[in-house]
Amino acid sequence: MQGKLGRWYLASVALVAMVLLAGLGMLVLDRAMRVQALEETRAAADGQAAILAAGLESELNKFTLVPRVLAADPDVAELLGGNAGQRDLLNRRLEALAQQTRAAAIYLMDARGLTLASSNWDRLDSFIGSNYRFRDYFAGAMRDGTETEFALGTVSRRPGLYLAERVGPAAAPLGVVAVKVEFDSLEAKWRDAQDMVFVTDPQGIVLLASNPEWRFRAVAGEAAPRDPARDAMRFGVARPQPLQLPGGGPGQPVRMIEKIQPIAPAGWELHLLADPSARLSVALANGRLAGVSVLALLGLGGAGAWLWRRQRQARAAAEIAAHTATLREQLQQANRLATLGQITAGLGHEI
């Protein structure tokens, strides 16, 4: 009875130990699958950020050539030099060029900032007659020969990048040719993607974003003092609000993975936020399924080994019982023969 209780006790201890080891194994497997899923997400985010940055750089490089070519055009110099007869011709040329390059607007300003010709010359929001002397891109181009500025349009109130190039030498400038580039189609593609994307200028202000609500917000960090009046003119807000990124909160328990790629021509930075939740869920589910499968196979193997051992023990017991019965029969036969011998000897003696 005590031996049977001892065997049950040992079996219970072994079962508890196996359950604990199985739980520990599942925890280790979960951690390994989590690390692998995060590494895969980081690698995918690196590649995606590089692709998006290359696409944006290509777009910027394409438009950078337009104002440079126009600044060297003789017809442009002739109009800015005072030949008003070139205006209609240049209006139509700029319109056709804007359609070909998909620029939002291309326009020419004289040395005082007054727009003389524009690709949108026949529209209600035409730039012709508007003075952009107050714009940073105009002053910078007149001073340095070339300048860029991202800002809201004063007429359209649509955000875009202004690329400006001076016409004429620095000593006697004739004016400035400017190209406005809007990124609506690019941002729409970003919104269709799974990852979240935004682009910041060197001061940390969001210029482009897959989420329109992020535009013109400030990325957290040490920011240089800003000019509220200038910000209000450029961005439509005097004091950019801090950008609140998702991840790590009650609604987003998994921290987002952020990858940053520099945008060479403009000094911008492209930020990509990758959500590892989907990969983590799949990896953990696959890992647990594999763990359960291994445990099931081990259980089946253990059960098979136990049955095999039981069958072997039963066969051994049967063989021992058969051998014992044979020996017992032989012993009884020997005893009978011995008894018969004694009787025979007794009879012989009597005779």
CSV table of C-alpha atoms in Angstrom, one decimal:
chain,number,residue,atom,x,y,z
A,1,MET,CA,0.0,0.0,0.0
A,2,GLN,CA,2.8,2.4,0.9
A,3,GLY,CA,4.7,1.5,-2.3
A,4,LYS,CA,1.6,2.3,-4.3
A,5,LEU,CA,1.2,5.7,-2.6
A,6,GLY,CA,4.8,6.4,-3.2
A,7,ARG,CA,4.4,5.7,-6.9
A,8,TRP,CA,1.4,8.0,-7.1
A,9,TYR,CA,3.4,10.8,-5.3
A,10,LEU,CA,6.3,10.5,-7.7
A,11,ALA,CA,3.9,10.5,-10.7
A,12,SER,CA,2.2,13.7,-9.4
A,13,VAL,CA,5.6,15.4,-8.9
A,14,ALA,CA,6.7,14.4,-12.4
A,15,LEU,CA,3.4,15.8,-13.8
A,16,VAL,CA,3.7,19.1,-12.1
A,17,ALA,CA,7.3,19.4,-13.2
A,18,MET,CA,6.3,18.7,-16.8
A,19,VAL,CA,3.6,21.3,-16.6
A,20,LEU,CA,6.0,23.9,-15.2
A,21,LEU,CA,8.6,23.1,-17.9
A,22,ALA,CA,6.0,23.3,-20.6
A,23,GLY,CA,4.9,26.7,-19.4
A,24,LEU,CA,8.5,27.9,-19.2
A,25,GLY,CA,9.1,26.7,-22.7
A,26,MET,CA,6.0,28.5,-24.0
A,27,LEU,CA,7.3,31.8,-22.3
A,28,VAL,CA,10.7,31.4,-23.9
A,29,LEU,CA,9.1,30.6,-27.3
A,30,ASP,CA,6.9,33.6,-27.1
A,31,ARG,CA,9.8,35.9,-26.3
A,32,ALA,CA,11.8,34.4,-29.2
A,33,MET,CA,9.0,34.9,-31.6
A,34,ARG,CA,8.4,38.4,-30.4
A,35,VAL,CA,12.0,39.3,-30.9
A,36,GLN,CA,12.0,37.8,-34.4
A,37,ALA,CA,8.8,39.7,-35.3
A,38,LEU,CA,10.2,43.0,-34.2
A,39,GLU,CA,13.4,42.4,-36.1
A,40,GLU,CA,11.4,41.6,-39.2
A,41,THR,CA,9.3,44.7,-38.8
A,42,ARG,CA,12.5,46.9,-38.4
A,43,ALA,CA,14.0,45.4,-41.5
A,44,ALA,CA,10.8,45.9,-43.5
A,45,ALA,CA,10.6,49.5,-42.2
A,46,ASP,CA,14.2,50.2,-43.2
A,47,GLY,CA,13.5,49.1,-46.7
A,48,GLN,CA,10.1,50.9,-47.0
A,49,ALA,CA,11.6,54.2,-45.6
A,50,ALA,CA,14.5,54.0,-48.1
A,51,ILE,CA,12.0,53.5,-51.0
A,52,LEU,CA,9.8,56.4,-49.9
A,53,ALA,CA,12.7,58.7,-49.4
A,54,ALA,CA,14.1,57.8,-52.8
A,55,GLY,CA,10.7,58.5,-54.4
A,56,LEU,CA,10.4,61.9,-52.7
A,57,GLU,CA,14.0,62.9,-53.7
A,58,SER,CA,13.3,61.9,-57.3
A,59,GLU,CA,10.2,64.1,-57.3
A,60,LEU,CA,12.1,67.1,-55.8
A,61,ASN,CA,15.0,66.6,-58.2
A,62,LYS,CA,12.7,66.6,-61.2
A,63,PHE,CA,11.1,70.0,-60.2
A,64,THR,CA,14.5,71.5,-59.2
A,65,LEU,CA,15.5,71.7,-62.9
A,66,VAL,CA,12.5,73.6,-64.0
A,67,PRO,CA,13.2,77.1,-62.5
A,68,ARG,CA,16.9,76.7,-63.4
A,69,VAL,CA,16.1,76.1,-67.1
A,70,LEU,CA,13.5,78.9,-67.2
A,71,ALA,CA,15.9,81.4,-65.5
A,72,ALA,CA,18.2,80.9,-68.5
A,73,ASP,CA,15.5,81.3,-71.1
A,74,PRO,CA,15.9,84.4,-73.3
A,75,ASP,CA,12.1,84.9,-73.5
A,76,VAL,CA,11.9,85.1,-69.7
A,77,ALA,CA,14.7,87.6,-69.5
A,78,GLU,CA,13.1,89.7,-72.3
A,79,LEU,CA,9.7,89.8,-70.4
A,80,LEU,CA,11.3,90.7,-67.1
A,81,GLY,CA,13.5,93.2,-68.9
A,82,GLY,CA,10.4,95.2,-70.0
A,83,ASN,CA,9.1,93.6,-73.2
A,84,ALA,CA,5.4,93.1,-72.4
A,85,GLY,CA,4.8,91.5,-75.8
A,86,GLN,CA,6.2,88.2,-74.5
A,87,ARG,CA,3.6,87.9,-71.7
A,88,ASP,CA,0.9,86.0,-73.7
A,89,LEU,CA,3.5,83.7,-75.2
A,90,LEU,CA,5.1,82.9,-71.8
A,91,ASN,CA,1.7,82.5,-70.1
A,92,ARG,CA,0.9,79.7,-72.5
A,93,ARG,CA,4.3,78.2,-72.3
A,94,LEU,CA,4.2,78.1,-68.5
A,95,GLU,CA,0.7,76.6,-68.6
A,96,ALA,CA,1.9,73.8,-70.9
A,97,LEU,CA,5.0,73.2,-68.9
A,98,ALA,CA,3.0,73.0,-65.6
A,99,GLN,CA,0.7,70.4,-67.2
A,100,GLN,CA,3.7,68.4,-68.4
A,101,THR,CA,5.5,68.4,-65.1
A,102,ARG,CA,2.3,68.4,-63.0
A,103,ALA,CA,3.5,71.5,-61.1
A,104,ALA,CA,0.8,73.4,-59.2
A,105,ALA,CA,2.0,76.7,-60.6
A,106,ILE,CA,4.9,78.3,-62.5
A,107,TYR,CA,5.2,82.1,-62.5
A,108,LEU,CA,7.6,85.0,-63.2
A,109,MET,CA,8.1,87.9,-60.8
A,110,ASP,CA,10.0,91.1,-61.6
A,111,ALA,CA,12.7,92.6,-59.3
A,112,ARG,CA,10.0,94.2,-57.1
A,113,GLY,CA,8.1,90.9,-56.6
A,114,LEU,CA,5.2,91.6,-58.9
A,115,THR,CA,4.0,88.6,-60.9
A,116,LEU,CA,4.0,89.3,-64.7
A,117,ALA,CA,3.3,85.8,-66.1
A,118,SER,CA,1.9,82.6,-64.6
A,119,SER,CA,0.7,79.1,-65.6
A,120,ASN,CA,-2.7,79.9,-64.1
A,121,TRP,CA,-3.1,83.1,-66.0
A,122,ASP,CA,-6.7,82.3,-67.1
A,123,ARG,CA,-8.1,81.1,-63.7
A,124,LEU,CA,-9.8,83.0,-60.9
A,125,ASP,CA,-6.9,82.3,-58.6
A,126,SER,CA,-4.3,83.6,-61.1
A,127,PHE,CA,-1.0,84.8,-59.6
A,128,ILE,CA,-0.7,87.6,-62.1
A,129,GLY,CA,-0.7,91.0,-60.4
A,130,SER,CA,0.1,89.5,-57.0
A,131,ASN,CA,3.3,90.7,-55.2
A,132,TYR,CA,5.4,88.1,-53.4
A,133,ARG,CA,8.2,90.3,-52.3
A,134,PHE,CA,7.4,89.4,-48.6
A,135,ARG,CA,8.0,85.7,-49.3
A,136,ASP,CA,11.3,84.2,-48.1
A,137,TYR,CA,11.8,82.3,-51.3
A,138,PHE,CA,11.8,85.6,-53.3
A,139,ALA,CA,14.2,87.4,-51.0
A,140,GLY,CA,16.5,84.4,-50.8
A,141,ALA,CA,16.6,83.9,-54.6
A,142,MET,CA,17.3,87.6,-55.2
A,143,ARG,CA,20.1,87.4,-52.6
A,144,ASP,CA,21.6,83.9,-53.2
A,145,GLY,CA,20.4,83.0,-56.6
A,146,THR,CA,18.3,80.1,-55.5
A,147,GLU,CA,15.9,79.4,-52.6
A,148,THR,CA,13.2,77.0,-51.4
A,149,GLU,CA,10.4,77.4,-49.0
A,150,PHE,CA,7.5,75.3,-47.9
A,151,ALA,CA,4.4,77.3,-47.1
A,152,LEU,CA,0.7,77.8,-47.5
A,153,GLY,CA,-0.4,79.6,-50.7
A,154,THR,CA,-1.6,83.1,-50.1
A,155,VAL,CA,-4.3,82.7,-52.7
A,156,SER,CA,-5.1,79.0,-52.7
A,157,ARG,CA,-4.3,78.3,-49.0
A,158,ARG,CA,-2.9,75.0,-50.2
A,159,PRO,CA,0.4,73.9,-48.8
A,160,GLY,CA,3.3,73.4,-51.2
A,161,LEU,CA,7.0,73.7,-51.8
A,162,TYR,CA,8.2,76.8,-53.6
A,163,LEU,CA,11.4,76.5,-55.7
A,164,ALA,CA,12.8,79.9,-56.8
A,165,GLU,CA,15.6,80.9,-59.1
A,166,ARG,CA,17.0,84.4,-59.8
A,167,VAL,CA,16.9,85.7,-63.4
A,168,GLY,CA,20.0,87.7,-64.3
A,169,PRO,CA,23.2,88.4,-62.4
A,170,ALA,CA,23.4,89.3,-58.7
A,171,ALA,CA,24.6,92.8,-59.5
A,172,ALA,CA,21.5,93.5,-61.8
A,173,PRO,CA,18.8,91.0,-61.1
A,174,LEU,CA,15.8,91.0,-63.4
A,175,GLY,CA,13.4,89.0,-61.2
A,176,VAL,CA,12.6,85.5,-60.0
A,177,VAL,CA,11.0,82.5,-61.6
A,178,ALA,CA,9.2,80.2,-59.1
A,179,VAL,CA,7.6,76.7,-59.2
A,180,LYS,CA,5.1,75.6,-56.7
A,181,VAL,CA,4.9,71.8,-56.1
A,182,GLU,CA,2.0,70.2,-54.2
A,183,PHE,CA,2.2,66.7,-52.8
A,184,ASP,CA,-1.5,65.7,-52.7
A,185,SER,CA,-1.1,62.5,-54.8
A,186,LEU,CA,2.0,61.5,-52.8
A,187,GLU,CA,0.3,61.9,-49.5
A,188,ALA,CA,-2.7,60.0,-50.8
A,189,LYS,CA,-0.4,57.0,-51.6
A,190,TRP,CA,1.0,57.2,-48.1
A,191,ARG,CA,-2.5,57.1,-46.6
A,192,ASP,CA,-3.3,54.0,-48.6
A,193,ALA,CA,-0.2,52.2,-47.1
A,194,GLN,CA,-0.2,50.4,-43.8
A,195,ASP,CA,2.7,52.4,-42.3
A,196,MET,CA,2.4,56.0,-41.2
A,197,VAL,CA,4.7,58.6,-42.8
A,198,PHE,CA,5.6,62.2,-42.3
A,199,VAL,CA,8.3,64.6,-43.4
A,200,THR,CA,9.9,67.3,-41.2
A,201,ASP,CA,12.0,70.4,-42.1
A,202,PRO,CA,15.3,71.1,-40.4
A,203,GLN,CA,13.5,72.9,-37.6
A,204,GLY,CA,11.3,69.8,-36.9
A,205,ILE,CA,8.0,71.1,-38.4
A,206,VAL,CA,5.9,68.5,-40.2
A,207,LEU,CA,5.4,69.5,-43.8
A,208,LEU,CA,4.0,66.4,-45.4
A,209,ALA,CA,2.1,63.6,-43.7
A,210,SER,CA,-0.1,60.6,-44.4
A,211,ASN,CA,-2.3,62.0,-41.7
A,212,PRO,CA,-3.4,65.6,-42.7
A,213,GLU,CA,-3.9,66.5,-39.0
A,214,TRP,CA,-0.1,66.2,-38.4
A,215,ARG,CA,0.8,68.9,-40.9
A,216,PHE,CA,2.5,72.0,-39.4
A,217,ARG,CA,3.0,70.4,-36.0
A,218,ALA,CA,6.3,70.4,-34.2
A,219,VAL,CA,8.2,67.2,-33.4
A,220,ALA,CA,9.2,67.0,-29.8
A,221,GLY,CA,12.8,68.0,-29.0
A,222,GLU,CA,14.9,71.1,-28.4
A,223,ALA,CA,13.5,73.6,-30.8
A,224,ALA,CA,15.1,77.0,-31.7
A,225,PRO,CA,13.1,80.1,-30.9
A,226,ARG,CA,10.5,80.8,-33.6
A,227,ASP,CA,8.9,83.9,-35.0
A,228,PRO,CA,5.1,83.6,-34.5
A,229,ALA,CA,4.4,86.2,-37.2
A,230,ARG,CA,6.5,84.3,-39.8
A,231,ASP,CA,5.0,81.0,-38.8
A,232,ALA,CA,1.5,82.4,-39.1
A,233,MET,CA,2.3,83.6,-42.6
A,234,ARG,CA,4.0,80.3,-43.7
A,235,PHE,CA,2.0,77.7,-41.9
A,236,GLY,CA,-1.3,79.4,-41.0
A,237,VAL,CA,-0.5,78.9,-37.3
A,238,ALA,CA,1.5,81.3,-35.1
A,239,ARG,CA,2.5,78.6,-32.6
A,240,PRO,CA,2.8,75.0,-34.0
A,241,GLN,CA,1.4,72.5,-31.6
A,242,PRO,CA,3.5,69.4,-30.6
A,243,LEU,CA,3.0,66.3,-32.6
A,244,GLN,CA,1.5,63.4,-30.6
A,245,LEU,CA,2.6,60.1,-32.2
A,246,PRO,CA,0.6,56.9,-31.6
A,247,GLY,CA,2.1,54.0,-29.7
A,248,GLY,CA,2.4,52.9,-26.1
A,249,GLY,CA,-0.9,54.3,-25.0
A,250,PRO,CA,-4.0,52.4,-23.8
A,251,GLY,CA,-5.3,52.1,-27.3
A,252,GLN,CA,-2.0,51.2,-28.8
A,253,PRO,CA,-0.2,48.7,-26.4
A,254,VAL,CA,2.6,48.0,-28.8
A,255,ARG,CA,5.2,50.7,-29.3
A,256,MET,CA,5.6,51.9,-32.9
A,257,ILE,CA,8.9,51.4,-34.7
A,258,GLU,CA,10.2,54.7,-36.2
A,259,LYS,CA,12.7,54.8,-39.1
A,260,ILE,CA,14.2,58.1,-40.3
A,261,GLN,CA,15.6,58.8,-43.7
A,262,PRO,CA,17.2,62.1,-44.8
A,263,ILE,CA,15.9,63.8,-47.9
A,264,ALA,CA,19.1,65.1,-49.6
A,265,PRO,CA,18.0,68.1,-51.8
A,266,ALA,CA,15.9,69.9,-49.2
A,267,GLY,CA,17.5,68.9,-45.9
A,268,TRP,CA,14.3,67.3,-44.8
A,269,GLU,CA,13.8,64.0,-42.9
A,270,LEU,CA,11.3,61.3,-43.7
A,271,HIS,CA,9.8,59.5,-40.7
A,272,LEU,CA,8.1,56.1,-41.1
A,273,LEU,CA,6.1,54.6,-38.2
A,274,ALA,CA,5.7,50.9,-38.5
A,275,ASP,CA,3.1,49.1,-36.4
A,276,PRO,CA,4.5,45.6,-35.4
A,277,SER,CA,1.2,44.4,-33.9
A,278,ALA,CA,0.1,42.4,-37.0
A,279,ARG,CA,3.5,40.6,-37.2
A,280,LEU,CA,3.6,40.0,-33.5
A,281,SER,CA,0.1,38.5,-33.5
A,282,VAL,CA,0.9,36.1,-36.4
A,283,ALA,CA,4.4,35.2,-34.9
A,284,LEU,CA,2.9,34.5,-31.4
A,285,ALA,CA,0.1,32.5,-32.9
A,286,ASN,CA,2.5,30.4,-35.0
A,287,GLY,CA,4.9,30.0,-32.1
A,288,ARG,CA,2.2,28.8,-29.7
A,289,LEU,CA,0.8,26.5,-32.4
A,290,ALA,CA,4.2,25.0,-32.9
A,291,GLY,CA,4.7,24.7,-29.1
A,292,VAL,CA,1.4,23.0,-28.6
A,293,SER,CA,2.2,20.7,-31.6
A,294,VAL,CA,5.5,19.8,-30.0
A,295,LEU,CA,3.9,19.2,-26.6
A,296,ALA,CA,1.3,17.0,-28.3
A,297,LEU,CA,3.9,15.0,-30.1
A,298,LEU,CA,5.9,14.6,-26.8
A,299,GLY,CA,2.7,13.6,-25.1
A,300,LEU,CA,1.9,11.0,-27.7
A,301,GLY,CA,5.5,9.8,-27.6
A,302,GLY,CA,5.4,9.5,-23.9
A,303,ALA,CA,2.1,7.7,-24.0
A,304,GLY,CA,3.5,5.4,-26.6
A,305,ALA,CA,6.6,4.7,-24.6
A,306,TRP,CA,4.5,4.0,-21.5
A,307,LEU,CA,2.2,1.6,-23.4
A,308,TRP,CA,5.3,-0.1,-24.9
A,309,ARG,CA,6.9,-0.4,-21.4
A,310,ARG,CA,3.6,-1.8,-20.0
A,311,GLN,CA,3.4,-4.3,-22.8
A,312,ARG,CA,7.0,-5.3,-22.3
A,313,GLN,CA,6.5,-5.7,-18.6
A,314,ALA,CA,3.3,-7.8,-19.3
A,315,ARG,CA,5.2,-10.0,-21.7
A,316,ALA,CA,8.1,-10.4,-19.3
A,317,ALA,CA,5.6,-11.2,-16.5
A,318,ALA,CA,3.9,-13.8,-18.7
A,319,GLU,CA,7.2,-15.4,-19.7
A,320,ILE,CA,8.3,-15.5,-16.0
A,321,ALA,CA,4.9,-17.0,-15.0
A,322,ALA,CA,5.2,-19.6,-17.8
A,323,HIS,CA,8.8,-20.4,-16.8
A,324,THR,CA,7.8,-20.7,-13.2
A,325,ALA,CA,4.9,-23.0,-14.1
A,326,THR,CA,7.2,-25.2,-16.1
A,327,LEU,CA,9.7,-25.3,-13.2
A,328,ARG,CA,6.9,-26.1,-10.8
A,329,GLU,CA,5.7,-28.9,-13.0
A,330,GLN,CA,9.2,-30.3,-13.4
A,331,LEU,CA,9.6,-30.1,-9.6
A,332,GLN,CA,6.3,-31.9,-9.0
A,333,GLN,CA,7.3,-34.6,-11.5
A,334,ALA,CA,10.6,-35.0,-9.8
A,335,ASN,CA,8.9,-35.3,-6.4
A,336,ARG,CA,6.6,-37.9,-7.8
A,337,LEU,CA,9.5,-39.8,-9.3
A,338,ALA,CA,11.4,-39.6,-6.0
A,339,THR,CA,8.4,-40.8,-4.1
A,340,LEU,CA,7.9,-43.7,-6.6
A,341,GLY,CA,11.6,-44.6,-6.2
A,342,GLN,CA,11.2,-44.7,-2.4
A,343,ILE,CA,8.1,-46.9,-2.7
A,344,THR,CA,9.9,-49.2,-5.1
A,345,ALA,CA,12.9,-49.5,-2.9
A,346,GLY,CA,10.8,-50.2,0.2
A,347,LEU,CA,8.9,-53.0,-1.7
A,348,GLY,CA,12.2,-54.4,-2.9
A,349,HIS,CA,13.5,-54.5,0.6
A,350,GLU,CA,10.4,-56.2,1.9
A,351,ILE,CA,10.6,-58.8,-0.9
